[in-house]
C-alpha positions as a Python dict, from the first residue, in 0.01 Angstrom:
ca = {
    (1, 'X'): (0, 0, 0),
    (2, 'X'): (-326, 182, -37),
    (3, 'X'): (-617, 212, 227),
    (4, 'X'): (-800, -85, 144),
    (5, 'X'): (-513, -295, 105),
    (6, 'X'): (-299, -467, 402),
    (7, 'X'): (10, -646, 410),
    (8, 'X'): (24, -827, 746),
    (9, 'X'): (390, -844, 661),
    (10, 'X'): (457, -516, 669),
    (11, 'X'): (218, -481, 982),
    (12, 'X'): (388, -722, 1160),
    (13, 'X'): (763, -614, 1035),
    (14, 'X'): (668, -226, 1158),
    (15, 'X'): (504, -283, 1517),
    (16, 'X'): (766, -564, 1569),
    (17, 'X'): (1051, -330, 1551),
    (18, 'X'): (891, -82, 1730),
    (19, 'X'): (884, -316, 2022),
    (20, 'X'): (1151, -254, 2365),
    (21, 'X'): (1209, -662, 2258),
    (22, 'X'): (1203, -643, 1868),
    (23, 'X'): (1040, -938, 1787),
    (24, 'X'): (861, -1065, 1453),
    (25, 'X'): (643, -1362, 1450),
    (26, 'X'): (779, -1719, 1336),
    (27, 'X'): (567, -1788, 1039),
    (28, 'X'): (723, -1520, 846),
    (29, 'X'): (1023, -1725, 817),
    (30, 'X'): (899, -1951, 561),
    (31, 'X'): (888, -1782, 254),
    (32, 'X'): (988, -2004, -33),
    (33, 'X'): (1369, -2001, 62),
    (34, 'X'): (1295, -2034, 461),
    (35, 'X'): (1086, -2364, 361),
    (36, 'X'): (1335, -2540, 152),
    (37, 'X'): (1629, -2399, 420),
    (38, 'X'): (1397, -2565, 708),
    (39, 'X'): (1371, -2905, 445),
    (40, 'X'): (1747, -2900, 501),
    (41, 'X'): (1764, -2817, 917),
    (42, 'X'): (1542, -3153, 908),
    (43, 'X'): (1753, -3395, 809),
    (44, 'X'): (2104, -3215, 961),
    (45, 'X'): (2276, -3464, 1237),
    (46, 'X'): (2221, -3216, 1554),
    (47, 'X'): (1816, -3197, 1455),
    (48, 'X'): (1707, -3478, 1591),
    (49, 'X'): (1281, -3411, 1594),
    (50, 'X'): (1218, -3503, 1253),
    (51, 'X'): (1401, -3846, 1264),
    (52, 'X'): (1275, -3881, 1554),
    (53, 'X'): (923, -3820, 1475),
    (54, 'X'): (941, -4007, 1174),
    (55, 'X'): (1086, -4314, 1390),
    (56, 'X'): (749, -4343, 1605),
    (57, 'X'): (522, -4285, 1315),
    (58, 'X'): (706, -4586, 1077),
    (59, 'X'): (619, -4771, 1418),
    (60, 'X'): (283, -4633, 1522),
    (61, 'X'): (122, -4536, 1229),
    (62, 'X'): (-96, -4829, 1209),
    (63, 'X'): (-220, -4761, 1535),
    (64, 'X'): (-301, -4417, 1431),
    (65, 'X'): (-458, -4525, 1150),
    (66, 'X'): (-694, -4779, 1303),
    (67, 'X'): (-826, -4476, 1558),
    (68, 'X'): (-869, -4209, 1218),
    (69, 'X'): (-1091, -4465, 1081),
    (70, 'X'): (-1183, -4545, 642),
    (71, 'X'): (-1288, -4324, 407),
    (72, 'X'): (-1113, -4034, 633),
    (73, 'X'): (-1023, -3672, 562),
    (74, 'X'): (-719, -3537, 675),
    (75, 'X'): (-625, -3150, 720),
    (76, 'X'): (-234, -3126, 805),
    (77, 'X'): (-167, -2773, 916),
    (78, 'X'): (183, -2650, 851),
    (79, 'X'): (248, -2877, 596),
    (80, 'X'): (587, -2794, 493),
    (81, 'X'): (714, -3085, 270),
    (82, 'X'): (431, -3332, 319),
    (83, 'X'): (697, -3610, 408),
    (84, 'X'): (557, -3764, 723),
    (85, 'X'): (194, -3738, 609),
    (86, 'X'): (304, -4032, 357),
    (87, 'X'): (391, -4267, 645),
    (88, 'X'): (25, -4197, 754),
    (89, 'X'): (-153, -4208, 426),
    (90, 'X'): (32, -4557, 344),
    (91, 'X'): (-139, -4742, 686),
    (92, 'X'): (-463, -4548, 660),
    (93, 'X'): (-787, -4728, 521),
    (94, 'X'): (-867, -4557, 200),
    (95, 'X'): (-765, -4187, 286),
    (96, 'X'): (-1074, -3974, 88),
    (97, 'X'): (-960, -3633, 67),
    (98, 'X'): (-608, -3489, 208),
    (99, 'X'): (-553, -3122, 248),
    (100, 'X'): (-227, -2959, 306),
    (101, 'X'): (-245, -2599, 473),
    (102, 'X'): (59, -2392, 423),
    (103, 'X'): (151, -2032, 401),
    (104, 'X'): (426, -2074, 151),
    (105, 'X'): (182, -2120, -169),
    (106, 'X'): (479, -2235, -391),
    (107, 'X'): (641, -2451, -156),
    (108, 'X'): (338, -2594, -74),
    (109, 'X'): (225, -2648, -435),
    (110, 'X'): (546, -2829, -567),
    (111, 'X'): (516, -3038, -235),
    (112, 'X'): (133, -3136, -343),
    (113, 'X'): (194, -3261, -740),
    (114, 'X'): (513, -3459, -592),
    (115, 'X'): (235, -3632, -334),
    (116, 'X'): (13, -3614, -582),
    (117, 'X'): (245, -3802, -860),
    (118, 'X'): (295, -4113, -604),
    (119, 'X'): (-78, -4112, -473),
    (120, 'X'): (-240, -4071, -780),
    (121, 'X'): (-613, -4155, -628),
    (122, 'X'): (-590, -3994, -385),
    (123, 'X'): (-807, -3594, -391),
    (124, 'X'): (-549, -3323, -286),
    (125, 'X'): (-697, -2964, -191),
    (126, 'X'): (-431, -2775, -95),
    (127, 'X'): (-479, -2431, 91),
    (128, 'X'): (-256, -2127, 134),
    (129, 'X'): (-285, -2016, 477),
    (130, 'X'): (-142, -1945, 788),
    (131, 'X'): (-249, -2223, 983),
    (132, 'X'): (-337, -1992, 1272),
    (133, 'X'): (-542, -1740, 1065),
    (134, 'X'): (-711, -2032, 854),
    (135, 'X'): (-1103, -2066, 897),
    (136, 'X'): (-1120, -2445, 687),
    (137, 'X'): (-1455, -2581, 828),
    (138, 'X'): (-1682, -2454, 483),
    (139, 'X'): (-1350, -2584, 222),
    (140, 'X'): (-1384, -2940, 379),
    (141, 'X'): (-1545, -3242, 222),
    (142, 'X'): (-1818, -3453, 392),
    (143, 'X'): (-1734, -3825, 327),
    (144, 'X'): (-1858, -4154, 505),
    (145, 'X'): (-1513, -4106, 736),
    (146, 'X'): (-1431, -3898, 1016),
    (147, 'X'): (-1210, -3558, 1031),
    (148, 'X'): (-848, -3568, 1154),
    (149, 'X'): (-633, -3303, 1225),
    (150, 'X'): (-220, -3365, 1156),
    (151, 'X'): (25, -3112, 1285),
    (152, 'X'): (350, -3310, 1319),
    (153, 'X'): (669, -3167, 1400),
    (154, 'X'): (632, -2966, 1715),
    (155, 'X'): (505, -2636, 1570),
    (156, 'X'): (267, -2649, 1775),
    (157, 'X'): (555, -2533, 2022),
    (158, 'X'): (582, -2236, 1852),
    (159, 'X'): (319, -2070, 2053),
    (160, 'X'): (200, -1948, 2337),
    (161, 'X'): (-47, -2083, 2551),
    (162, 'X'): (-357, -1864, 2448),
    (163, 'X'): (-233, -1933, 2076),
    (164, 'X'): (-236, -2290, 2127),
    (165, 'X'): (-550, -2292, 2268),
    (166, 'X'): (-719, -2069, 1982),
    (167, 'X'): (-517, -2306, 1724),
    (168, 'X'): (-710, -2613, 1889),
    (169, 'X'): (-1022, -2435, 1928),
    (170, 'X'): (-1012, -2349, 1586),
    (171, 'X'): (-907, -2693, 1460),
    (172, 'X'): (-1231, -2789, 1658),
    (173, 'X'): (-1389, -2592, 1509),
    (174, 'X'): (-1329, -2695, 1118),
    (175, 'X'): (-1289, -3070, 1204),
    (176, 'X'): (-1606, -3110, 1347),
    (177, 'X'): (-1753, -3299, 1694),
    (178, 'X'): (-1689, -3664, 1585),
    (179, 'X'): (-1315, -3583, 1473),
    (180, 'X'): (-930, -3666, 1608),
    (181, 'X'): (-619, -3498, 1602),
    (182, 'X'): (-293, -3616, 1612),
    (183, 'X'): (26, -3359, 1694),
    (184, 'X'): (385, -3378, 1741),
    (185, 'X'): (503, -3259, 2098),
    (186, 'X'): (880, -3221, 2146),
    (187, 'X'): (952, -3316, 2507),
    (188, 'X'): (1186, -3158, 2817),
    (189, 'X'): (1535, -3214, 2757),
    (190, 'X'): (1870, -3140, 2834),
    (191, 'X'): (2024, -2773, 2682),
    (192, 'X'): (2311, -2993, 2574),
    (193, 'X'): (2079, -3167, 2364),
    (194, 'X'): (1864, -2885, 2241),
    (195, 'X'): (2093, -2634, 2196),
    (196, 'X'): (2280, -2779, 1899),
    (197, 'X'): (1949, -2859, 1711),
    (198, 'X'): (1900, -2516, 1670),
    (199, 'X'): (2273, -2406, 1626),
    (200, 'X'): (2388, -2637, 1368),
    (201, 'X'): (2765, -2702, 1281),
    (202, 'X'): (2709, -2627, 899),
    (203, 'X'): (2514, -2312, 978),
    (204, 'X'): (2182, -2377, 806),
    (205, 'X'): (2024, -2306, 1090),
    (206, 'X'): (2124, -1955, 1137),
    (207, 'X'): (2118, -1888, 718),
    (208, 'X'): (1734, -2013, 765),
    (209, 'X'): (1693, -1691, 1055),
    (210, 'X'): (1861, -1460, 871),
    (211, 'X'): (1662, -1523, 552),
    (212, 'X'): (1400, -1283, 711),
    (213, 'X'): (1649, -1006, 734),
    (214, 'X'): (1693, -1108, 326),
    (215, 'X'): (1289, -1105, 267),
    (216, 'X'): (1229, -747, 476),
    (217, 'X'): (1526, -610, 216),
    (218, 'X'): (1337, -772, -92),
    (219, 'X'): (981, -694, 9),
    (220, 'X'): (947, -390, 206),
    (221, 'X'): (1261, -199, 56),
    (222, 'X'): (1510, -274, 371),
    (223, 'X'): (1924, -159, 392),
    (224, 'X'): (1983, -427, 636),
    (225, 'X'): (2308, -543, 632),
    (226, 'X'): (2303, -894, 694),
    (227, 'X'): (2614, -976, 788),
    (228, 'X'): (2564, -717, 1083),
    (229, 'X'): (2343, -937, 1245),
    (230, 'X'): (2415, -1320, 1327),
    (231, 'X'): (2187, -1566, 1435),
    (232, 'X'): (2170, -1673, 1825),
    (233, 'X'): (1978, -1986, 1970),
    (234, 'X'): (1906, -1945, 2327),
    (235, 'X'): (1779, -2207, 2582),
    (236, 'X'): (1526, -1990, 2873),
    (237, 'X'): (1495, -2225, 3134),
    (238, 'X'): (1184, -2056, 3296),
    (239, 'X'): (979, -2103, 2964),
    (240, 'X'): (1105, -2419, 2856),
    (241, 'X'): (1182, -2344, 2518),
    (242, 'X'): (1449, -2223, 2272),
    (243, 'X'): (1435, -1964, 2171),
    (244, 'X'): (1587, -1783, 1825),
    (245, 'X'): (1733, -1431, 1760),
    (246, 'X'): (1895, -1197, 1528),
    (247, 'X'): (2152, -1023, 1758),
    (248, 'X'): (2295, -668, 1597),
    (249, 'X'): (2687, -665, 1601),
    (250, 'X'): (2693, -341, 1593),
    (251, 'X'): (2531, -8, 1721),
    (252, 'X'): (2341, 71, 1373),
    (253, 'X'): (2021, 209, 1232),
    (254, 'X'): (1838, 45, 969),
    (255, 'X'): (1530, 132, 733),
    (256, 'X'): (1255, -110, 635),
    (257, 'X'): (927, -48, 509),
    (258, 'X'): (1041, 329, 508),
    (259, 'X'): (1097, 364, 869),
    (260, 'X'): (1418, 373, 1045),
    (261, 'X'): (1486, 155, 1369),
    (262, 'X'): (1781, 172, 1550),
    (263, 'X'): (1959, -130, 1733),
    (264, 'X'): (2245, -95, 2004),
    (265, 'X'): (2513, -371, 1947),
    (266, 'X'): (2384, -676, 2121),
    (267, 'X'): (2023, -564, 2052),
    (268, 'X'): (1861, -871, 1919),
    (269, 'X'): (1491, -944, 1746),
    (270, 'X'): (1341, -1279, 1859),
    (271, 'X'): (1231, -1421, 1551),
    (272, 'X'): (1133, -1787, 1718),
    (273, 'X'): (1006, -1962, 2031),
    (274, 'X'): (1045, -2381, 2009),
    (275, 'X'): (912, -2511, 2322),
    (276, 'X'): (885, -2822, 2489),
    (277, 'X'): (616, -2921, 2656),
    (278, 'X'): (540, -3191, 2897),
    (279, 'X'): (212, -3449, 2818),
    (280, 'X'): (10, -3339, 3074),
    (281, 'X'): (54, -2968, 3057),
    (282, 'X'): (-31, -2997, 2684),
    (283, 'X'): (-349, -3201, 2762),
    (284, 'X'): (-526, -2956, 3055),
    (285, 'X'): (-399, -2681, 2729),
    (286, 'X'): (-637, -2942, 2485),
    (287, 'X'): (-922, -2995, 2730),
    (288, 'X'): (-1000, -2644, 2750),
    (289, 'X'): (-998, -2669, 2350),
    (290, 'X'): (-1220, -2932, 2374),
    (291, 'X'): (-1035, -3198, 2309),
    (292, 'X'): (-923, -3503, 2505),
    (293, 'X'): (-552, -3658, 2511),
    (294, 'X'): (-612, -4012, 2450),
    (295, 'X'): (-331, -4161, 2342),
    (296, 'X'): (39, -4111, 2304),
    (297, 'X'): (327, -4285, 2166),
    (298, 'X'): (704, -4208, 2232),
    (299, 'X'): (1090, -4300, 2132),
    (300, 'X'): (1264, -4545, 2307),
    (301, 'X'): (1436, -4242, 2511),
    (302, 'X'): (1128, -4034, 2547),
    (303, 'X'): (1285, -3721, 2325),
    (304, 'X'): (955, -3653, 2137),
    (305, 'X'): (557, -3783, 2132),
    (306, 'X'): (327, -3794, 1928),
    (307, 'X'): (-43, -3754, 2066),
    (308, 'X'): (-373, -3819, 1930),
    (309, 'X'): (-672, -3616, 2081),
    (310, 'X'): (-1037, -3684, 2066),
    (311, 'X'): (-1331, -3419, 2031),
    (312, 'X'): (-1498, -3387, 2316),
}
């Protein structure tokens, strides 16, 4: 890497491991293989979001659809495998534009010609991104129809509160003052429940984690012996939220990136935070975003919602 050129992989990789709490950020877990490994997590038994999720919208989504409004463009951020945008696009009043923002470009191109082979009129734009470094507002279409944001799945429990309240501000920011946004929001729940969802029986979960130890060896010339390291999902009770790790099972130094970093046995790097917030924390979050929680709709046992905000 020359002067002129970064790699915020790298960047983040080196000061992560530098850290007293090693720690690399989430969205570097979705490289091509983390994406299709997360396709899989989605539809294991103990995952219960995405089924969830999906449950409300095949219920709700007409409602949804009635507040986006015709001739509507839609900007899902984190797009993964574009599966619950169909549910959405199908009750929706002649959808104009849809574009998926991703930061896995082939992952997120295959997933666009598969939408775009079943919704043949519709205009894709897909965009490359991370969704939290993504400035969209110039890229987007003006049509006769409103902007609406969709960020299903509870990434948006990924982050922090200042992150989530830069993501919305930005979101506000590209979509416009007359838009909507609607967002998955995992709710409080039992360990008992949450645990398991991210420490699955078949192990995909943990294969998915230590993919990132397999990417730092590929891109930035690691040693790391994976099978040193084994994942570990955590529930923190203070933060509500899960959180994911890489725990060493060994005293052992490794070398990425051309630096060396050593880890005691039980050492761990927190690759992932998944927390679950309750509706009206996540709406004072929104309001000083400028947006307003409007609406939400739920399961029958309350396990996950799914809001839609207004710009305010």
């Amino acid at each position: 890497m020359d002067g002129l050129t970064r790699d915020p992989f790298r960047e983040d990789v080196l000061e992560g491991l530098a850290k007293p709490q090693k720690a690399i950020p989430s969205r570097w877990l979705y490289d091509e293989k983390g994406s299709q490994l997360f396709d899989q997590i989605t539809r294991l038994p103990e995952y219960y979001p995405t089924r969830t999720e999906l449950g409300i919208l095949r219920e709700r989504a007409d409602e949804m659809a009635e507040a986006i409004g015709p001739d509507a463009v839609i900007v899902e951020y984190g797009a993964g495998s574009l599966l619950k945008i169909r549910l959405l696009l199908d009750a929706l009043e002649r959808p104009a534009v849809f574009v998926p923002v991703d930061i896995s470009a082939s992952h997120l191109d295959a997933a666009a010609d598969e939408l775009q082979a079943d919704y043949p009129d519709l205009v894709i734009q897909p965009i490359a991104s991370d969704f939290m470094a993504s400035n969209l507002g110039e890229a987007l279409p003006e049509t006769a129809g409103r902007r609406a944001g969709f960020f299903p799945g509870s990434t948006v429990g990924n982050l922090g509160d200042d992150d989530i309240c830069r993501f919305l501000r930005n979101a506000r920011a590209d979509l416009g003052g007359q838009a909507c946004f609607v967002i998955g929001l995992d709710q409080p729940k039992s360990p008992d429940i949450l645990v398991p969802a991210y420490d699955d029986a078949q192990g995909v979960t943990a294969a998915f984690n230590k993919n990132l130890l397999v990417r730092m060896n590929r891109e930035l010339g690691g040693n790391i012996d994976i099978g040193a390291f084994a994942h570990e999902a955590r529930w923190n009770g203070a933060a509500s939220r899960i959180e994911m790790h890489l725990t060493s099972l060994k005293d052992q130094s490794v070398k990425v990136a051309g630096e060396t970093f050593a880890f005691r046995k039980g050492e761990t790097i927190h690759t992932e935070n998944s927390r679950k917030i309750a509706l009206d924390a996540f709406s004072a979050l929104a309001e000083t975003a400028g947006w307003a929680l409007t609406r939400h709709w739920t399961d029958p046992d309350g396990l996950f919602a799914v809001m839609l905000l207004e710009a305010q």
